[in-house]
Coordinates of C-alpha atoms and ligand atoms in Angstrom, one line a residue:
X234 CA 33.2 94.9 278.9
X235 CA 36.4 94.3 276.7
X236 CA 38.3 98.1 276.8
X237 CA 40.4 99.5 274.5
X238 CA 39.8 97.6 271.9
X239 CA 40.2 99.8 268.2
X240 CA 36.5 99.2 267.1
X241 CA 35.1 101.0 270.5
X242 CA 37.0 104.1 270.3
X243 CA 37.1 104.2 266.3
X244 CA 34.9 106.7 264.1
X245 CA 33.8 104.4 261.1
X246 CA 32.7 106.0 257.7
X247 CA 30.8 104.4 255.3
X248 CA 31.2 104.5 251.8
X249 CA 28.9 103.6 249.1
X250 CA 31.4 102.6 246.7
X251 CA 29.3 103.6 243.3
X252 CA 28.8 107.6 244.4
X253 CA 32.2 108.1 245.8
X254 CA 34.7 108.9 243.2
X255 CA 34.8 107.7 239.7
X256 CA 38.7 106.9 238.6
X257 CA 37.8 105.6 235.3
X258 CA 34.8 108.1 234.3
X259 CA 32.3 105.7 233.4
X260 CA 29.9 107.5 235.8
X261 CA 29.9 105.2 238.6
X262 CA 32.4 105.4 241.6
X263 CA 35.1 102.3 241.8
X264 CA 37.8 100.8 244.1
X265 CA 40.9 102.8 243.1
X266 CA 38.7 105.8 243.5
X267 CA 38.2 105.5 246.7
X268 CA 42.2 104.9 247.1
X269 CA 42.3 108.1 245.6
X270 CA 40.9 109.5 248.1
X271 CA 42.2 108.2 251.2
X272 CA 44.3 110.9 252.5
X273 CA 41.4 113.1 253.0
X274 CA 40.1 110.3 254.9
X275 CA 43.1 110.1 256.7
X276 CA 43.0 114.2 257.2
X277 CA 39.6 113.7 258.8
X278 CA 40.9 111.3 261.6
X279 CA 38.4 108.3 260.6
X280 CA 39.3 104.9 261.5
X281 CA 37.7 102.5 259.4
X282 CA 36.2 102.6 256.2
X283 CA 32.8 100.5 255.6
X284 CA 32.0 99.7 251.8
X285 CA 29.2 98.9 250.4
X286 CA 29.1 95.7 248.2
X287 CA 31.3 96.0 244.9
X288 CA 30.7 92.4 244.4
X289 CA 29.6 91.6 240.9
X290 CA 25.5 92.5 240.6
X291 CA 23.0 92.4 238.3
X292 CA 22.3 95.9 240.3
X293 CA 18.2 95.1 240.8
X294 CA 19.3 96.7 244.5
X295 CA 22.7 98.4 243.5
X296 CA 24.6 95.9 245.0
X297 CA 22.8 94.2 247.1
X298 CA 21.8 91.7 244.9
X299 CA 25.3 89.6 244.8
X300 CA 25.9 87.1 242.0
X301 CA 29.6 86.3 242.8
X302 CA 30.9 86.7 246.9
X303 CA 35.2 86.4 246.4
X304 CA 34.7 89.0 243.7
X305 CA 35.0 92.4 242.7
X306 CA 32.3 94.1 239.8
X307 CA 34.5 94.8 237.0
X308 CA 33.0 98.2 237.3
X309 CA 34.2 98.7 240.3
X310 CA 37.7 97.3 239.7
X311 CA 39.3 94.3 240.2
X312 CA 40.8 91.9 243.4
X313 CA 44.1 93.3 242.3
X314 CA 42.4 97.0 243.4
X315 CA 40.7 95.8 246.4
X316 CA 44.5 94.8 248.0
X317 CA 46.1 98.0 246.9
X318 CA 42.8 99.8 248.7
X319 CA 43.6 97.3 251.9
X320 CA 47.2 98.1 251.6
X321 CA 46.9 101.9 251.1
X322 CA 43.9 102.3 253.9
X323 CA 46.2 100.6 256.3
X324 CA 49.6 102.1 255.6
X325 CA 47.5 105.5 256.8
X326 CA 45.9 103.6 259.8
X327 CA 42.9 102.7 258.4
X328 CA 40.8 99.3 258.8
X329 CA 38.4 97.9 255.8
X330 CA 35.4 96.7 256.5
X331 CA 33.3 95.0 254.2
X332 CA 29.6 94.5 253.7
X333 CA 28.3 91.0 253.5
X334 CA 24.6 90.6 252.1
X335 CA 24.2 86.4 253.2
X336 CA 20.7 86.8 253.4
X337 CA 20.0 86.0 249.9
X338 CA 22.0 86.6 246.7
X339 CA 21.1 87.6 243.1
X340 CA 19.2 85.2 241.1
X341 CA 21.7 85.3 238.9
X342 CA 24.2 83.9 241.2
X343 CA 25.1 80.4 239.7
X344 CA 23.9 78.8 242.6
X345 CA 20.5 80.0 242.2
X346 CA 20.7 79.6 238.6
X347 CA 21.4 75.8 239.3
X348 CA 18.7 75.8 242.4
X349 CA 16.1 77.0 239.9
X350 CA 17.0 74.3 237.1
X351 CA 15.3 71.7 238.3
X352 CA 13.5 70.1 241.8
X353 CA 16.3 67.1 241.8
X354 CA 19.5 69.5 241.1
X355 CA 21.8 69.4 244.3
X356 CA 21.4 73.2 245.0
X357 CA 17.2 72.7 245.0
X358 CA 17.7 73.0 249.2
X359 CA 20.3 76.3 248.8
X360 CA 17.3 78.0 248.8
X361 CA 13.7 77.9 250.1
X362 CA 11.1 76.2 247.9
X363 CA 7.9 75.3 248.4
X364 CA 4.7 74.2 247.2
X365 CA 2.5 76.2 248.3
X366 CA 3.2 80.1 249.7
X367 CA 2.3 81.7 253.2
X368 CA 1.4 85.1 253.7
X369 CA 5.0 86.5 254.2
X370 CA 5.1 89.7 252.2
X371 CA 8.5 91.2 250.7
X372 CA 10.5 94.3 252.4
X373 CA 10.7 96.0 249.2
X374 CA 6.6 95.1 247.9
X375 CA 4.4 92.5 247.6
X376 CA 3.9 88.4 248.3
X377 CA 7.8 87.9 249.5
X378 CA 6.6 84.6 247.2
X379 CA 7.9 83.9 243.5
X380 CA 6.2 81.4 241.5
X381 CA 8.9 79.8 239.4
X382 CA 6.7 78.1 236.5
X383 CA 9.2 75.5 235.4
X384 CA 10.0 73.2 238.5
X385 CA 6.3 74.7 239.6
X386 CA 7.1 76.1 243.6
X387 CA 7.3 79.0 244.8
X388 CA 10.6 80.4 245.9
X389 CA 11.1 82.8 248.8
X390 CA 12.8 86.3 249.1
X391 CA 12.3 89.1 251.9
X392 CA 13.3 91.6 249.2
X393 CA 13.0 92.1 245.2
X394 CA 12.2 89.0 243.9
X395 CA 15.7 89.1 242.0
X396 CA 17.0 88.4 245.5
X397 CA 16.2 84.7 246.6
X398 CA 16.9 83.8 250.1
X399 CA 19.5 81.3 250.7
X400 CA 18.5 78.1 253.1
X401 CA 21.1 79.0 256.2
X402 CA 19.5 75.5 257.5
X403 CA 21.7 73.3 254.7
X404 CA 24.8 72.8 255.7
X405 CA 26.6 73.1 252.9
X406 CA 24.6 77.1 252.1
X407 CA 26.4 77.6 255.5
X408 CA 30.1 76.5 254.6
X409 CA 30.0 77.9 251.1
X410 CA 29.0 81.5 253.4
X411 CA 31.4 80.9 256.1
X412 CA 33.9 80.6 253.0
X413 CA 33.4 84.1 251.7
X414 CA 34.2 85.2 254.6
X415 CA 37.2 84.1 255.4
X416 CA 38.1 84.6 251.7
X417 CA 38.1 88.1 252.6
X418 CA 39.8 87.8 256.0
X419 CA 42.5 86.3 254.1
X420 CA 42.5 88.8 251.5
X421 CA 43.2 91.8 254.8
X422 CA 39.5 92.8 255.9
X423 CA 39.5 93.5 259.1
X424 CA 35.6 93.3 259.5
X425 CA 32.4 93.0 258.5
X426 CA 28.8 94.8 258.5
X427 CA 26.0 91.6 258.1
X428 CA 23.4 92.8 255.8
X429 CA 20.0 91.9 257.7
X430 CA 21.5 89.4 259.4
X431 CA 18.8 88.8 262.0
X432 CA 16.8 86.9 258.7
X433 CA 19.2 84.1 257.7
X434 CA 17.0 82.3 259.5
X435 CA 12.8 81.1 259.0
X436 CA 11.0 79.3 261.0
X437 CA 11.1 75.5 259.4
X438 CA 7.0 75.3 259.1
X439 CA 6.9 78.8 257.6
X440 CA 3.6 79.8 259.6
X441 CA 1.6 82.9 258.6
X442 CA 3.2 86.0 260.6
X443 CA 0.2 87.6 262.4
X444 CA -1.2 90.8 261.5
X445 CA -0.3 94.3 262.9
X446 CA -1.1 97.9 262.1
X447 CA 0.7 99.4 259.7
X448 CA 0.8 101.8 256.1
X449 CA 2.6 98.9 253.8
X450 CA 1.9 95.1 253.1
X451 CA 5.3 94.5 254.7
X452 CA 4.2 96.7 258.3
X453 CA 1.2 95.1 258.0
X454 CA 2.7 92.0 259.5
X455 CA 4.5 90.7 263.1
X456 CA 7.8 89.5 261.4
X457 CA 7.7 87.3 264.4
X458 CA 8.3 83.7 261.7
X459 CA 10.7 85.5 259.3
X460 CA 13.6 86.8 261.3
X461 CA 15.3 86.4 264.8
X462 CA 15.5 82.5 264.9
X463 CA 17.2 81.1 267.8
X464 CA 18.8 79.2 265.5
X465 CA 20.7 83.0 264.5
X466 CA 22.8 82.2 268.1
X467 CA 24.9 79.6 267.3
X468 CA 25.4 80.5 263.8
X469 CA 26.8 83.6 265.5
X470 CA 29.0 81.7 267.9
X471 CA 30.8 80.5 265.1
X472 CA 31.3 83.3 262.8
X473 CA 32.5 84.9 266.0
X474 CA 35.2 81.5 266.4
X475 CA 36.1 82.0 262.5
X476 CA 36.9 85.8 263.1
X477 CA 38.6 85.2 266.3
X478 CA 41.5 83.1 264.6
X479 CA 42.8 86.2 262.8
X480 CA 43.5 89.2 265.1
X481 CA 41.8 92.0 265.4
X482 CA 38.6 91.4 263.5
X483 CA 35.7 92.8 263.8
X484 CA 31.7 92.5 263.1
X485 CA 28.4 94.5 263.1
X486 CA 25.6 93.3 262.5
X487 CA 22.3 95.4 261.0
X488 CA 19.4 94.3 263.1
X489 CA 16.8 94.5 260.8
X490 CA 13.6 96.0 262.4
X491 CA 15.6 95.9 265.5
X492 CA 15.0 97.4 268.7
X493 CA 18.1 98.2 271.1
X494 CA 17.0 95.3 273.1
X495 CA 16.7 93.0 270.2
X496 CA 20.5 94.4 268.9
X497 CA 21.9 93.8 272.2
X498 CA 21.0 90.5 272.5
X499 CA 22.9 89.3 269.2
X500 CA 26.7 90.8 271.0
X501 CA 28.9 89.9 273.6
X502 CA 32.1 87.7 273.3
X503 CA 30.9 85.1 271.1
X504 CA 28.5 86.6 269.2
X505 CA 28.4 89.7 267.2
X506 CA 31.1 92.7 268.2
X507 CA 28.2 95.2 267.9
X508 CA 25.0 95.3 266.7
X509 CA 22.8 98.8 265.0
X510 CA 19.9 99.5 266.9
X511 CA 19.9 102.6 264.9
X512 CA 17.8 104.7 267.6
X513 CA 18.1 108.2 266.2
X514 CA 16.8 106.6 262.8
X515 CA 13.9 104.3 262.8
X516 CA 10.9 106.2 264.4
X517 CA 11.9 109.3 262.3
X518 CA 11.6 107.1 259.3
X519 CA 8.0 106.3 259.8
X520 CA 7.2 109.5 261.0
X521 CA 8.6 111.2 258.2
X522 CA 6.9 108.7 255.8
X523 CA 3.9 109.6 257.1
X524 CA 4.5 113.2 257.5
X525 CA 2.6 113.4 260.9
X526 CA 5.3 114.2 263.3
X527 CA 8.5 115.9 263.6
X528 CA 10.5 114.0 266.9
X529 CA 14.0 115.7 266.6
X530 CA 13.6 117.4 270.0
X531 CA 16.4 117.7 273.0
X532 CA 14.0 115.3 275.2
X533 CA 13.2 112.8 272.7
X534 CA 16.8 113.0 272.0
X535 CA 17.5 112.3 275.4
X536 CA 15.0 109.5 276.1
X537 CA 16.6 107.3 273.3
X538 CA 20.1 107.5 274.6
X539 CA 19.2 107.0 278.1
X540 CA 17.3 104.2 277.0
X541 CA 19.7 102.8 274.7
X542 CA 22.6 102.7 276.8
X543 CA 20.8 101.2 279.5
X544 CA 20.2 98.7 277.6
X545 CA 23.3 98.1 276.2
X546 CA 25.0 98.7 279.5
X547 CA 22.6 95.8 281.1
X548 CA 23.7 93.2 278.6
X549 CA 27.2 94.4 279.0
X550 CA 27.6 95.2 275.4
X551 CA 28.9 98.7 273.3
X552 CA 26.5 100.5 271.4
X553 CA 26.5 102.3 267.9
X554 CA 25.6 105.7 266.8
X555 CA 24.0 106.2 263.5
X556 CA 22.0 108.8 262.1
X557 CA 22.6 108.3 258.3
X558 CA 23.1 105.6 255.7
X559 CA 22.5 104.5 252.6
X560 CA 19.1 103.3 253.1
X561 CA 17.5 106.5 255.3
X562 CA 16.9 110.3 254.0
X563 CA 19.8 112.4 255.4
X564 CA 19.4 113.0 258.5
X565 CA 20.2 117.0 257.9
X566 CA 17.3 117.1 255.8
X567 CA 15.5 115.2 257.9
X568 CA 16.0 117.5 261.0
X569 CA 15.9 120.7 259.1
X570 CA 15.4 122.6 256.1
X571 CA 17.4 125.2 253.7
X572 CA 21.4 125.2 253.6
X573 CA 22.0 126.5 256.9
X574 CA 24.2 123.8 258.7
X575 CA 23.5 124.6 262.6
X576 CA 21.1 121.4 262.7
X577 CA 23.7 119.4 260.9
X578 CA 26.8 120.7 263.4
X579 CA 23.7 119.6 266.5
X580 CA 23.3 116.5 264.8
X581 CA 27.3 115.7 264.0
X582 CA 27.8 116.7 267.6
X583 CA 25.6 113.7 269.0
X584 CA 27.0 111.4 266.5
X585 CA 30.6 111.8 267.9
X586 CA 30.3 112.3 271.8
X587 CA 28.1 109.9 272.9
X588 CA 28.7 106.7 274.2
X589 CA 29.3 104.1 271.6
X590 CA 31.6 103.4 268.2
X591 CA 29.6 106.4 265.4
X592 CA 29.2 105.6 262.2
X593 CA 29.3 108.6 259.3
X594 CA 27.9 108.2 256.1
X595 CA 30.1 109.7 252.8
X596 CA 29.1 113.3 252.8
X597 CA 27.6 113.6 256.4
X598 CA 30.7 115.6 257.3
X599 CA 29.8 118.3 254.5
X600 CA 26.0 118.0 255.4
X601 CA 25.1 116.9 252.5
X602 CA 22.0 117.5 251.6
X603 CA 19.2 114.5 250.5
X604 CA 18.9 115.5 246.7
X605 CA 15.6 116.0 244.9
X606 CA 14.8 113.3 242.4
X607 CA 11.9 113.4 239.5
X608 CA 10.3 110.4 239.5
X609 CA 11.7 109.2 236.2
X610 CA 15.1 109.6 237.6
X611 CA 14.4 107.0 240.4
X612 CA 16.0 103.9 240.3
X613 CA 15.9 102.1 243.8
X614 CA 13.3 99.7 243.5
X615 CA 11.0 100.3 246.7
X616 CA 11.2 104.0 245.1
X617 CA 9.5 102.9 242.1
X618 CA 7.3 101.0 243.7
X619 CA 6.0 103.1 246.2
X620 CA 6.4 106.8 244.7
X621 CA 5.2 109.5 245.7
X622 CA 4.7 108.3 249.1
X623 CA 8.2 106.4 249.4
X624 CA 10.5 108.4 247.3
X625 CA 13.3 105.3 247.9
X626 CA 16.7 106.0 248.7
X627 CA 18.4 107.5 245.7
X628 CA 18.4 111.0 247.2
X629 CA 20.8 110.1 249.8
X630 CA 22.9 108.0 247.2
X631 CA 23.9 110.6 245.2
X632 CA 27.2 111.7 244.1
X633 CA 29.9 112.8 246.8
X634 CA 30.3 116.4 246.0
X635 CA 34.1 116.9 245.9
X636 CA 34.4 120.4 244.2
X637 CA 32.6 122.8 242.1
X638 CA 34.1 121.6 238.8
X639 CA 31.2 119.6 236.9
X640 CA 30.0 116.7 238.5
X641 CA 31.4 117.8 241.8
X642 CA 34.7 116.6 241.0
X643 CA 33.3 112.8 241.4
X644 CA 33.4 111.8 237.6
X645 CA 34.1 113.4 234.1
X646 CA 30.9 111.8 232.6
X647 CA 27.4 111.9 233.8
X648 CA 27.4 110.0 236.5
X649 CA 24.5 107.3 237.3
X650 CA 22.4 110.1 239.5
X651 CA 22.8 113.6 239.6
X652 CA 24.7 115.6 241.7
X653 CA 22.7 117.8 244.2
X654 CA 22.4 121.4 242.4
X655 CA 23.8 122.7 245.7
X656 CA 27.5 121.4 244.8
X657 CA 28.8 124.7 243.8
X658 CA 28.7 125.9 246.9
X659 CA 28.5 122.8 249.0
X660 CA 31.9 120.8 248.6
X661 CA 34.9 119.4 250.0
X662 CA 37.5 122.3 248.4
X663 CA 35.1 124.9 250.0
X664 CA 34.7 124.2 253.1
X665 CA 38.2 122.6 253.5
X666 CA 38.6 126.5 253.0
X667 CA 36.4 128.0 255.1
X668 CA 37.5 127.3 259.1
X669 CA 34.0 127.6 259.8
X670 CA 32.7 125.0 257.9
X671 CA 30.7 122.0 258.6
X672 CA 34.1 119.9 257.4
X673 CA 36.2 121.8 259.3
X674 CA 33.9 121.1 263.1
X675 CA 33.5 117.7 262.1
X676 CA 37.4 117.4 262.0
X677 CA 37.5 119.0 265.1
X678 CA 34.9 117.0 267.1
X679 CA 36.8 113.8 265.9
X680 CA 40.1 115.4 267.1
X681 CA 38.4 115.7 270.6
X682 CA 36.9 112.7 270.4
X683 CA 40.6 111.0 270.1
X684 CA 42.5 113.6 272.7
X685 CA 39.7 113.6 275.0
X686 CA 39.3 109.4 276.4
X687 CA 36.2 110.6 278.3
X688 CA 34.4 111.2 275.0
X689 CA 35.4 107.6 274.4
X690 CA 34.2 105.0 277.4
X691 CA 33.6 108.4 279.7
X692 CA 29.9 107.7 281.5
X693 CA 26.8 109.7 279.8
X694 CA 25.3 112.2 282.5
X695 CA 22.3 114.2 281.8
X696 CA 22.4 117.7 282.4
X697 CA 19.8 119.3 280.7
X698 CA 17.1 118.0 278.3
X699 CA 14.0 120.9 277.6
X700 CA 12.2 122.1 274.8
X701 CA 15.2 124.0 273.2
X702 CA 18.5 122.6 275.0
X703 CA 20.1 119.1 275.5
X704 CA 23.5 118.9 277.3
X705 CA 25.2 116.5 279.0
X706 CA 28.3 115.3 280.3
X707 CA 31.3 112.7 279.5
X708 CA 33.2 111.6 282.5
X709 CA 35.4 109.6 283.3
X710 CA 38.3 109.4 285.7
X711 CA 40.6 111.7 283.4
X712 CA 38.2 114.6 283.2
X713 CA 34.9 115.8 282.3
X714 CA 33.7 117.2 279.2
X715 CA 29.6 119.3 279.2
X716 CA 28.1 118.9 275.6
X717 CA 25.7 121.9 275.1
X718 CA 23.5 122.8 271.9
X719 CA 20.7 125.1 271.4
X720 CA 18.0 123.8 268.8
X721 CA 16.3 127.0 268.0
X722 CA 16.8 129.7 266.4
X723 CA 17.2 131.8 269.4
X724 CA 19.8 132.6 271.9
X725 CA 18.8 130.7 274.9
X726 CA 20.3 130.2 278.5
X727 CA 21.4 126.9 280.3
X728 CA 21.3 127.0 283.6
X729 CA 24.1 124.8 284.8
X730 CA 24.4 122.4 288.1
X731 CA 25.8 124.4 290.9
X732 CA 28.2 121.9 290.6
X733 CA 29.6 122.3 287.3
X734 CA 31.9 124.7 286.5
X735 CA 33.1 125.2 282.7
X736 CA 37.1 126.1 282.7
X737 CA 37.9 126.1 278.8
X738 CA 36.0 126.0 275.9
X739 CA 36.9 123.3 273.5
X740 CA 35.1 123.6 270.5
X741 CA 31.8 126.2 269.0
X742 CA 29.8 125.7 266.1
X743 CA 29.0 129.8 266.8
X744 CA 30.7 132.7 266.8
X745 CA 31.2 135.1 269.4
X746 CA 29.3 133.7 272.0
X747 CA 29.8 134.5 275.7
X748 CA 31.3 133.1 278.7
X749 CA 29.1 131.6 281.4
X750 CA 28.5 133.7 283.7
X751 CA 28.1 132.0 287.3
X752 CA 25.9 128.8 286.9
X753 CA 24.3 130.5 283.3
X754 CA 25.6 129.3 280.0
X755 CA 24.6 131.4 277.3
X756 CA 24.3 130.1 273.8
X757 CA 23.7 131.0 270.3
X758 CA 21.1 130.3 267.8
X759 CA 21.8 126.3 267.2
X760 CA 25.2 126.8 268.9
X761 CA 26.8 123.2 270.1
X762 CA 29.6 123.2 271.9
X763 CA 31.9 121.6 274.4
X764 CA 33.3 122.7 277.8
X765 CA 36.3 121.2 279.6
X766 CA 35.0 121.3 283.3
Ligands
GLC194 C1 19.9 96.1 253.8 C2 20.7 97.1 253.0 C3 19.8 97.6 252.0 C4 19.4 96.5 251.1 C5 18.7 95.4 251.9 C6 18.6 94.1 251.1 O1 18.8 96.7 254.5 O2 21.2 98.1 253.9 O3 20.4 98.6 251.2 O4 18.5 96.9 250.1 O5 19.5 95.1 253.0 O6 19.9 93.6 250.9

């Protein structure tokens, strides 16, 4: 496995470009407020930034839906912007990486605009037409089938029907893609995230995907004819050539309904540089959809990394840590409830010392909180669609909460969704403040993170996984570090291997907690915390 190499080691954090700060109070976040904002950035010891598209969009999936790839939505600023972010981000050290959505654009791209003119118009094939429809359904609701009643077919799209899928089979769909990128390799990204990219390709007879059990028309389904082509391989083999001729670049992939095995397989040298398997995500999703379970326990915890890195390990290949993003509720609110933050320090602990390049999601650092929406105030399509039983994802979209001016510091005007009513208290000015904050242990654990190599490539050793207490070890050949939190409420014990002996306490998330004493460790009510042994 390649070592050393910036994008292992690096802390990436993601920012959704329209809820991160708002230069030009319009109520929507833009390029040169994210410049703005760099040296906290910087202060926190990130990496790289990830944006999420500020191409120009019709917005049917804020952003998502792309009408133009080598631009930037006047709302969000202008190309001019984008190089003095590049510029700015990496005069303090920090790489750009971009979001590319290539699985389909907006229909209102002009290439879909032309497709859609007529059967005979040269860009017909840029997209998938047919006759008759098969039973694919659409991620976001419904036959993934649009009947277009001028040229009479049907055209496809995995997602709102204001996102057509582009035909990655023509070969001139896949130059005009491989173009946009290396329009913006040119312009100084350094990477890229592939929206779903495991779905550029369908099978060419479009079978019916077999049934499965499931809650929605689109789990209802084995996506076994509508994603993960072997045709996906090569395609990958020469993105990976393209990115290889500038230095340093770098791409992850989002593996839609992926598995760790099914991620894995789309890295390596000549493929993708890493792949989300998203692990600590997906199977809370459905189960807090469905309300039935609550998994966020020491030995599930525990299952999934073992299981994950063996994975990844086997195919030779570096993993990613996620446990928020712009499509999932926050994972503090999934994991707990009320304003205390000794979940959200547990959960920020995982994120940054295990194995594997973590990604953090604007305003995971301040926990914030998924905000409560009426359902008049949602805007995200599935949300609309599927309310009350999908809320969508607006609640974890919502405005980064900066201060306790009025709009938490993120815009002068009423920005496109409310703040969370919590911003008063819960912003970056107060707990910049407060040494005990969530801000301030973040900083800390990504400050150990760096000084410490064996929280980088160190191996992952299990120490202790039981109802209330997961620990485990980083090792490598400079040192070992134990990783110890406490998930309830109470003060519990871990009884330690009699070969481990903690020297120095690195970091708490608790105060005034004890030594060990002998092989015993005791910790505080959701204490995490890491020992130099
Ligand atoms: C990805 C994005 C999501 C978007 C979808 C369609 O899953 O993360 O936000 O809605 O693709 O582009």
């Amino acid at each position: 496995m390649e070592n050393n190499i910036w994008w292992r080691n690096a802390v990436i954090y993601q920012i959704y470009p329209r809820s991160f700060a708002d230069s030009n109070a319009d109520g929507l976040g833009d390029l040169p407020g994210i410049t703005g904002r760099l040296d906290y950035l910087a202060d926190l010891g990130i990496d790289a930034i990830w944006l999420s598209p500020f191409y120009p969009t019709p917005d049917k999936d804020f952003g998502y839906d792309i009408s133009d790839y080598c631009n930037v939505d006047p709302r969000f600023g202008t190309l001019a912007d984008f190089d003095t972010l590049v510029a700015e981000s990496h005069r303090r050290g920090i790489r750009v990486i971009l979001d590319m959505v290539m699985n389909h654009t907006s229909d209102q791209h002009p290439w879909f605009m032309e497709s859609r003119a007529n059967r005979d118009n040269p860009k017909r094939d840029w997209y998938i037409w047919r006759d008759t429809p098969n039973n694919w359904e659409a991620c976001f609701g419904g036959r993934a089938w649009e009947y277009d009643p001028s040229s009479g077919q049907y055209y496809l799209h995995l997602f709102t029907r204001e996102q057509p899928d582009v035909n990655w089979r023509n070969p001139e769909v896949r130059k005009a893609q491989l173009e946009a990128f290396r329009f913006w390799l040119e312009r100084g990204a350094d990477g890229f995230r592939l929206d779903v990219f495991n779905a550029y390709f369908k099978h060419p007879d479009f079978p019916d995907n077999p049934p499965r059990f499931g809650l929605r028309g689109f789990d209802r389904q084995k996506h076994i004819y509508d994603m993960d082509q072997p045709e996906m391989i090569p395609l990958l083999n020469e993105l990976r050539t393209l990115l290889d001729s500038y230095p340093d670049r770098y791409a992850v992939g989002e593996t839609y309904l992926g598995s760790a095995q099914k991620a894995a397989s789309y890295c390596g040298a000549d493929k993708l540089h890493a792949a989300f398997s998203f692990d600590f995500t997906s199977a809370d999703v459905s189960v807090l959809m469905s309300g039935l379970l609550y998994s966020w326990k020491p030995r599930w915890i525990m299952q999934k990394v073992q299981e994950r890195d063996r994975i990844f390990d086997a195919a030779g290949v570096w993993p990613t840590t996620v446990m928020s993003n712009h499509d999932l509720p926050r994972a503090v609110s999934r994991y707990s409830r009320g304003e205390e933050d000794g979940m959200a320090k547990i959960i920020m602990t995982i994120l940054l010392t295990l194995r594997g390049t973590p990604f953090l999601y604007q305003g995971e650092e301040i926990a914030m909180r998924e905000t409560p929406l009426e359902h008049s105030e949602i805007v995200d399509p599935p949300g609309r669609k599927y309310w009350p039983i999908y809320k969508g994802r607006d609640g974890c979209r919502t405005p980064m909460q900066w201060d306790d001016s009025p709009h938490a510091g993120f815009s002068s005007v009423t920005p496109w969704l409310h703040v969370h009513p919590n911003y008063r208290q819960r912003n970056v000015a107060a707990q910049q403040a407060d040494p005990a904050s969530m801000l301030n242990f973040t900083k800390a654990l990504i400050a150990l993170r760096k000084s410490h190599p064996a929280l980088q490539d160190g191996d992952f050793l299990p120490v202790a996984a039981t109802r209330h207490i997961l620990a485990y070890l980083r090792r490598n050949e400079t040192g070992a570090i134990l990783i110890a939190m406490n998930f309830s409420r109470r003060p519990r014990t871990l009884t330690l291997p009699a070969t481990l002996h903690p020297r120095e306490r690195l970091l708490t998330s608790a105060q005034g907690t004890l030594p060990p004493s002998g092989q015993a460790l005791p910790l505080a009510p959701r204490e995490a915390c890491l020992w130099l042994c």
